[in-house]
PDB file of C-alpha atoms in Angstrom:
ATOM      1  CA  ALA A   1      11.256  14.546   7.732  1.00 59.00           C
ATOM      2  CA  GLN A   2      13.811  11.971   6.524  1.00 61.00           C
ATOM      3  CA  ILE A   3      16.447  13.291   8.906  1.00 66.00           C
ATOM      4  CA  ALA A   4      14.032  12.951  11.814  1.00 67.00           C
ATOM      5  CA  PHE A   5      13.120   9.428  10.730  1.00 60.00           C
ATOM      6  CA  TYR A   6      16.736   8.258  10.497  1.00 59.00           C
ATOM      7  CA  THR A   7      17.602   9.932  13.808  1.00 66.00           C
ATOM      8  CA  GLN A   8      14.827   7.965  15.485  1.00 66.00           C
ATOM      9  CA  HIS A   9      15.460   4.750  13.508  1.00 57.00           C
ATOM     10  CA  PRO A  10      19.212   4.525  12.755  1.00 58.00           C
ATOM     11  CA  LYS A  11      18.972   0.814  11.820  1.00 52.00           C
ATOM     12  CA  ALA A  12      16.924   1.849   8.786  1.00 54.00           C
ATOM     13  CA  LEU A  13      19.919   3.781   7.454  1.00 55.00           C
ATOM     14  CA  ARG A  14      21.513   1.989   4.535  1.00 51.00           C
ATOM     15  CA  LEU A  15      24.844   2.382   2.829  1.00 43.00           C
ATOM     16  CA  GLY A  16      24.917   3.951  -0.617  1.00 48.00           C
ATOM     17  CA  ARG A  17      21.871   4.581  -2.755  1.00 55.00           C
ATOM     18  CA  GLN A  18      20.444   1.085  -2.882  1.00 58.00           C
ATOM     19  CA  ARG A  19      16.770   1.048  -3.719  1.00 60.00           C
ATOM     20  CA  ILE A  20      14.528   0.120  -0.814  1.00 64.00           C
ATOM     21  CA  GLU A  21      12.205  -2.608  -1.950  1.00 69.00           C
ATOM     22  CA  ILE A  22       9.653  -4.147   0.371  1.00 75.00           C
ATOM     23  CA  ARG A  23       8.315  -7.497  -0.752  1.00 78.00           C
ATOM     24  CA  GLY A  24       5.744 -10.118   0.041  1.00 84.00           C
ATOM     25  CA  ARG A  25       3.452  -9.996   3.020  1.00 87.00           C
ATOM     26  CA  ARG A  26       5.232  -6.966   4.517  1.00 91.00           C
ATOM     27  CA  ARG A  27       4.572  -4.998   1.324  1.00 91.00           C
ATOM     28  CA  GLU A  28       0.897  -5.930   1.365  1.00 91.00           C
ATOM     29  CA  ALA A  29       0.558  -5.083   5.063  1.00 93.00           C
ATOM     30  CA  LEU A  30       2.204  -1.670   4.636  1.00 95.00           C
ATOM     31  CA  ALA A  31       0.085  -0.892   1.577  1.00 94.00           C
ATOM     32  CA  LEU A  32      -3.113  -1.781   3.445  1.00 95.00           C
ATOM     33  CA  ASP A  33      -1.909   0.282   6.404  1.00 96.00           C
ATOM     34  CA  LEU A  34      -1.255   3.219   4.073  1.00 97.00           C
ATOM     35  CA  MET A  35      -4.683   2.846   2.448  1.00 97.00           C
ATOM     36  CA  MET A  36      -6.379   2.654   5.866  1.00 96.00           C
ATOM     37  CA  ARG A  37      -4.640   5.802   7.080  1.00 96.00           C
ATOM     38  CA  VAL A  38      -5.493   7.711   3.897  1.00 97.00           C
ATOM     39  CA  SER A  39      -9.076   6.451   4.097  1.00 96.00           C
ATOM     40  CA  ARG A  40      -9.499   7.343   7.775  1.00 95.00           C
ATOM     41  CA  GLN A  41      -8.138  10.837   7.239  1.00 95.00           C
ATOM     42  CA  PHE A  42     -10.402  11.306   4.220  1.00 96.00           C
ATOM     43  CA  LEU A  43     -13.456  10.227   6.218  1.00 94.00           C
ATOM     44  CA  SER A  44     -12.570  12.480   9.153  1.00 93.00           C
ATOM     45  CA  GLY A  45     -12.045  15.502   6.904  1.00 90.00           C
ATOM     46  CA  PRO A  46      -9.244  17.655   5.502  1.00 87.00           C
ATOM     47  CA  PRO A  47      -6.355  18.047   5.280  1.00 93.00           C
ATOM     48  CA  PRO A  48      -5.182  14.914   3.481  1.00 96.00           C
ATOM     49  CA  PRO A  49      -2.080  13.221   4.908  1.00 96.00           C
ATOM     50  CA  HIS A  50       1.335  13.699   3.280  1.00 96.00           C
ATOM     51  CA  LEU A  51       3.807  10.906   2.599  1.00 95.00           C
ATOM     52  CA  ALA A  52       6.518  12.415   4.800  1.00 93.00           C
ATOM     53  CA  ASP A  53       4.173  12.573   7.803  1.00 95.00           C
ATOM     54  CA  LEU A  54       2.875   9.061   7.158  1.00 96.00           C
ATOM     55  CA  ALA A  55       6.418   7.705   6.814  1.00 93.00           C
ATOM     56  CA  GLU A  56       7.315   9.137  10.195  1.00 92.00           C
ATOM     57  CA  THR A  57       4.103   7.937  11.851  1.00 93.00           C
ATOM     58  CA  MET A  58       4.439   4.461  10.345  1.00 93.00           C
ATOM     59  CA  SER A  59       8.222   4.286  11.019  1.00 90.00           C
ATOM     60  CA  VAL A  60       8.871   3.459   7.366  1.00 90.00           C
ATOM     61  CA  PRO A  61      11.556   5.087   5.190  1.00 89.00           C
ATOM     62  CA  GLY A  62      10.001   7.705   2.936  1.00 88.00           C
ATOM     63  CA  GLU A  63      11.362   6.135  -0.240  1.00 87.00           C
ATOM     64  CA  ALA A  64       9.748   2.784   0.567  1.00 89.00           C
ATOM     65  CA  LEU A  65       6.390   4.411   1.305  1.00 92.00           C
ATOM     66  CA  THR A  66       6.640   6.482  -1.879  1.00 92.00           C
ATOM     67  CA  ASN A  67       7.152   3.278  -3.889  1.00 90.00           C
ATOM     68  CA  LEU A  68       3.993   1.802  -2.354  1.00 93.00           C
ATOM     69  CA  ALA A  69       2.003   4.991  -2.908  1.00 95.00           C
ATOM     70  CA  ASP A  70       3.147   5.099  -6.540  1.00 94.00           C
ATOM     71  CA  ALA A  71       1.960   1.519  -7.073  1.00 93.00           C
ATOM     72  CA  LEU A  72      -1.416   2.333  -5.518  1.00 96.00           C
ATOM     73  CA  HIS A  73      -1.615   5.512  -7.581  1.00 96.00           C
ATOM     74  CA  ALA A  74      -0.846   3.627 -10.809  1.00 94.00           C
ATOM     75  CA  GLY A  75      -3.714   1.280  -9.943  1.00 94.00           C
ATOM     76  CA  GLY A  76      -6.102   4.203  -9.446  1.00 96.00           C
ATOM     77  CA  LEU A  77      -6.456   3.655  -5.704  1.00 97.00           C
ATOM     78  CA  ILE A  78      -4.699   6.815  -4.481  1.00 97.00           C
ATOM     79  CA  GLU A  79      -4.631  10.315  -5.917  1.00 97.00           C
ATOM     80  CA  TYR A  80      -2.277  13.159  -5.088  1.00 96.00           C
ATOM     81  CA  ALA A  81      -3.900  16.435  -4.024  1.00 94.00           C
ATOM     82  CA  GLU A  82      -2.492  19.717  -5.337  1.00 93.00           C
ATOM     83  CA  ASP A  83      -0.586  20.200  -2.073  1.00 93.00           C
ATOM     84  CA  GLY A  84       0.879  16.685  -2.263  1.00 92.00           C
ATOM     85  CA  GLY A  85      -1.536  15.113   0.193  1.00 96.00           C
ATOM     86  CA  LEU A  86      -2.965  11.667  -0.454  1.00 97.00           C
ATOM     87  CA  LEU A  87      -6.610  11.044  -1.261  1.00 97.00           C
ATOM     88  CA  PRO A  88      -8.527   7.890  -2.098  1.00 97.00           C
ATOM     89  CA  GLY A  89      -8.674   7.402  -5.856  1.00 97.00           C
ATOM     90  CA  ARG A  90     -12.147   5.884  -5.723  1.00 95.00           C
ATOM     91  CA  ASP A  91     -15.260   5.851  -3.580  1.00 96.00           C
ATOM     92  CA  LEU A  92     -14.237   3.970  -0.444  1.00 96.00           C
ATOM     93  CA  ALA A  93     -17.638   2.275  -0.204  1.00 96.00           C
ATOM     94  CA  ASN A  94     -16.967   0.612  -3.578  1.00 95.00           C
ATOM     95  CA  LEU A  95     -13.280  -0.158  -3.107  1.00 95.00           C
ATOM     96  CA  ARG A  96     -12.847  -3.731  -1.912  1.00 94.00           C
ATOM     97  CA  VAL A  97      -9.809  -4.663   0.195  1.00 94.00           C
ATOM     98  CA  ALA A  98      -9.202  -7.619  -2.142  1.00 92.00           C
ATOM     99  CA  GLU A  99      -8.845  -5.129  -5.022  1.00 92.00           C
ATOM    100  CA  VAL A 100      -6.132  -3.265  -3.129  1.00 93.00           C
ATOM    101  CA  LEU A 101      -4.173  -6.488  -2.724  1.00 90.00           C
ATOM    102  CA  ARG A 102      -4.692  -7.388  -6.387  1.00 88.00           C
ATOM    103  CA  VAL A 103      -3.456  -3.996  -7.610  1.00 91.00           C
ATOM    104  CA  LEU A 104      -0.417  -4.274  -5.387  1.00 88.00           C
ATOM    105  CA  ARG A 105       0.436  -7.769  -6.604  1.00 85.00           C
ATOM    106  CA  GLN A 106       0.101  -6.730 -10.231  1.00 82.00           C
ATOM    107  CA  SER A 107       2.374  -3.717  -9.766  1.00 77.00           C
ATOM    108  CA  SER A 108       5.672  -5.607  -9.571  1.00 65.00           C
ATOM    109  CA  SER A 109       8.133  -3.676 -11.673  1.00 54.00           C
ATOM    110  CA  GLY A 110       9.901  -5.519 -14.460  1.00 55.00           C
ATOM    111  CA  SER A 111       7.500  -8.454 -14.519  1.00 60.00           C
ATOM    112  CA  GLU A 112       6.016  -7.303 -17.824  1.00 62.00           C
ATOM    113  CA  PHE A 113       9.298  -8.227 -19.517  1.00 66.00           C
ATOM    114  CA  LEU A 114       9.310 -11.807 -18.285  1.00 69.00           C
ATOM    115  CA  PRO A 115       7.697 -14.726 -20.119  1.00 77.00           C
ATOM    116  CA  PRO A 116       4.480 -16.100 -18.604  1.00 74.00           C
ATOM    117  CA  ALA A 117       4.731 -18.884 -16.054  1.00 79.00           C
ATOM    118  CA  GLN A 118       3.443 -22.358 -16.763  1.00 84.00           C
ATOM    119  CA  ALA A 119      -0.332 -22.589 -16.901  1.00 84.00           C
ATOM    120  CA  GLN A 120      -0.426 -24.776 -13.774  1.00 86.00           C
ATOM    121  CA  ALA A 121       1.489 -22.208 -11.739  1.00 86.00           C
ATOM    122  CA  GLU A 122      -0.816 -19.425 -12.914  1.00 81.00           C
ATOM    123  CA  ALA A 123      -3.842 -21.598 -12.098  1.00 86.00           C
ATOM    124  CA  VAL A 124      -2.615 -22.103  -8.523  1.00 90.00           C
ATOM    125  CA  LEU A 125      -2.165 -18.354  -8.056  1.00 83.00           C
ATOM    126  CA  ASP A 126      -5.622 -17.724  -9.539  1.00 86.00           C
ATOM    127  CA  GLU A 127      -6.996 -20.155  -6.965  1.00 90.00           C
ATOM    128  CA  VAL A 128      -5.176 -18.334  -4.170  1.00 87.00           C
ATOM    129  CA  GLU A 129      -6.614 -15.004  -5.315  1.00 85.00           C
ATOM    130  CA  GLY A 130     -10.060 -16.603  -5.489  1.00 87.00           C
ATOM    131  CA  GLN A 131      -9.664 -17.734  -1.882  1.00 87.00           C
ATOM    132  CA  ILE A 132      -8.648 -14.219  -0.869  1.00 86.00           C
ATOM    133  CA  ASP A 133     -11.728 -12.813  -2.594  1.00 84.00           C
ATOM    134  CA  GLU A 134     -13.918 -15.423  -0.893  1.00 87.00           C
ATOM    135  CA  LYS A 135     -12.386 -14.852   2.549  1.00 85.00           C
ATOM    136  CA  LEU A 136     -12.522 -11.060   2.385  1.00 85.00           C
ATOM    137  CA  GLY A 137     -15.898 -11.079   0.676  1.00 82.00           C
ATOM    138  CA  GLN A 138     -17.173  -7.616   0.026  1.00 89.00           C
ATOM    139  CA  LEU A 139     -15.130  -5.931   2.775  1.00 93.00           C
ATOM    140  CA  THR A 140     -14.514  -2.368   1.592  1.00 94.00           C
ATOM    141  CA  MET A 141     -11.891   0.175   2.524  1.00 95.00           C
ATOM    142  CA  ARG A 142     -14.667   2.297   4.051  1.00 95.00           C
ATOM    143  CA  GLU A 143     -15.606  -0.575   6.392  1.00 94.00           C
ATOM    144  CA  LEU A 144     -11.984  -1.298   7.190  1.00 92.00           C
ATOM    145  CA  ALA A 145     -11.239   2.375   7.881  1.00 92.00           C
ATOM    146  CA  ALA A 146     -14.256   2.559  10.213  1.00 90.00           C
ATOM    147  CA  ARG A 147     -12.849  -0.189  12.426  1.00 87.00           C
ATOM    148  CA  ASP A 148     -10.906   0.761  15.546  1.00 74.00           C
ATOM    149  CA  ALA A 149      -7.554   2.147  14.444  1.00 66.00           C
ATOM    150  CA  GLY A 150      -5.627   0.478  17.276  1.00 62.00           C
ATOM    151  CA  PRO A 151      -1.999   1.366  18.128  1.00 59.00           C
ATOM    152  CA  GLY A 152       0.303   3.127  15.647  1.00 55.00           C
TER     153      GLY A 152
END
């Protein structure tokens, strides 16, 4: 699947074995996209999607998508089926979109070794997360997955 991906998307090919790390808004968007695809497939019935197929469909390098899936898995939002397929880790009707974003933001590797930021900086970020919660309200992954899938 990786050979097919790089044949179709040669610009994604990188030199050496540098780790692919997606950050910021792009990381959040891809993680939500991944969760929506897993959720939609779960709601429509088996089989669960596999990372290699999703990477090709989403035009994302497999390693980058695996990193996102691992972060979501560590947060209890995705489970791996025996055959390697991806399943929701929780009831989609009780999984809020804001929780997905929170898990993703808290999954930054290496941050546990850094000293805490100043209280004011943390307070601003808490306010931002509060605004996200307020804006998204109780929107669940089930509701989001039920929306029109659109292109891609």
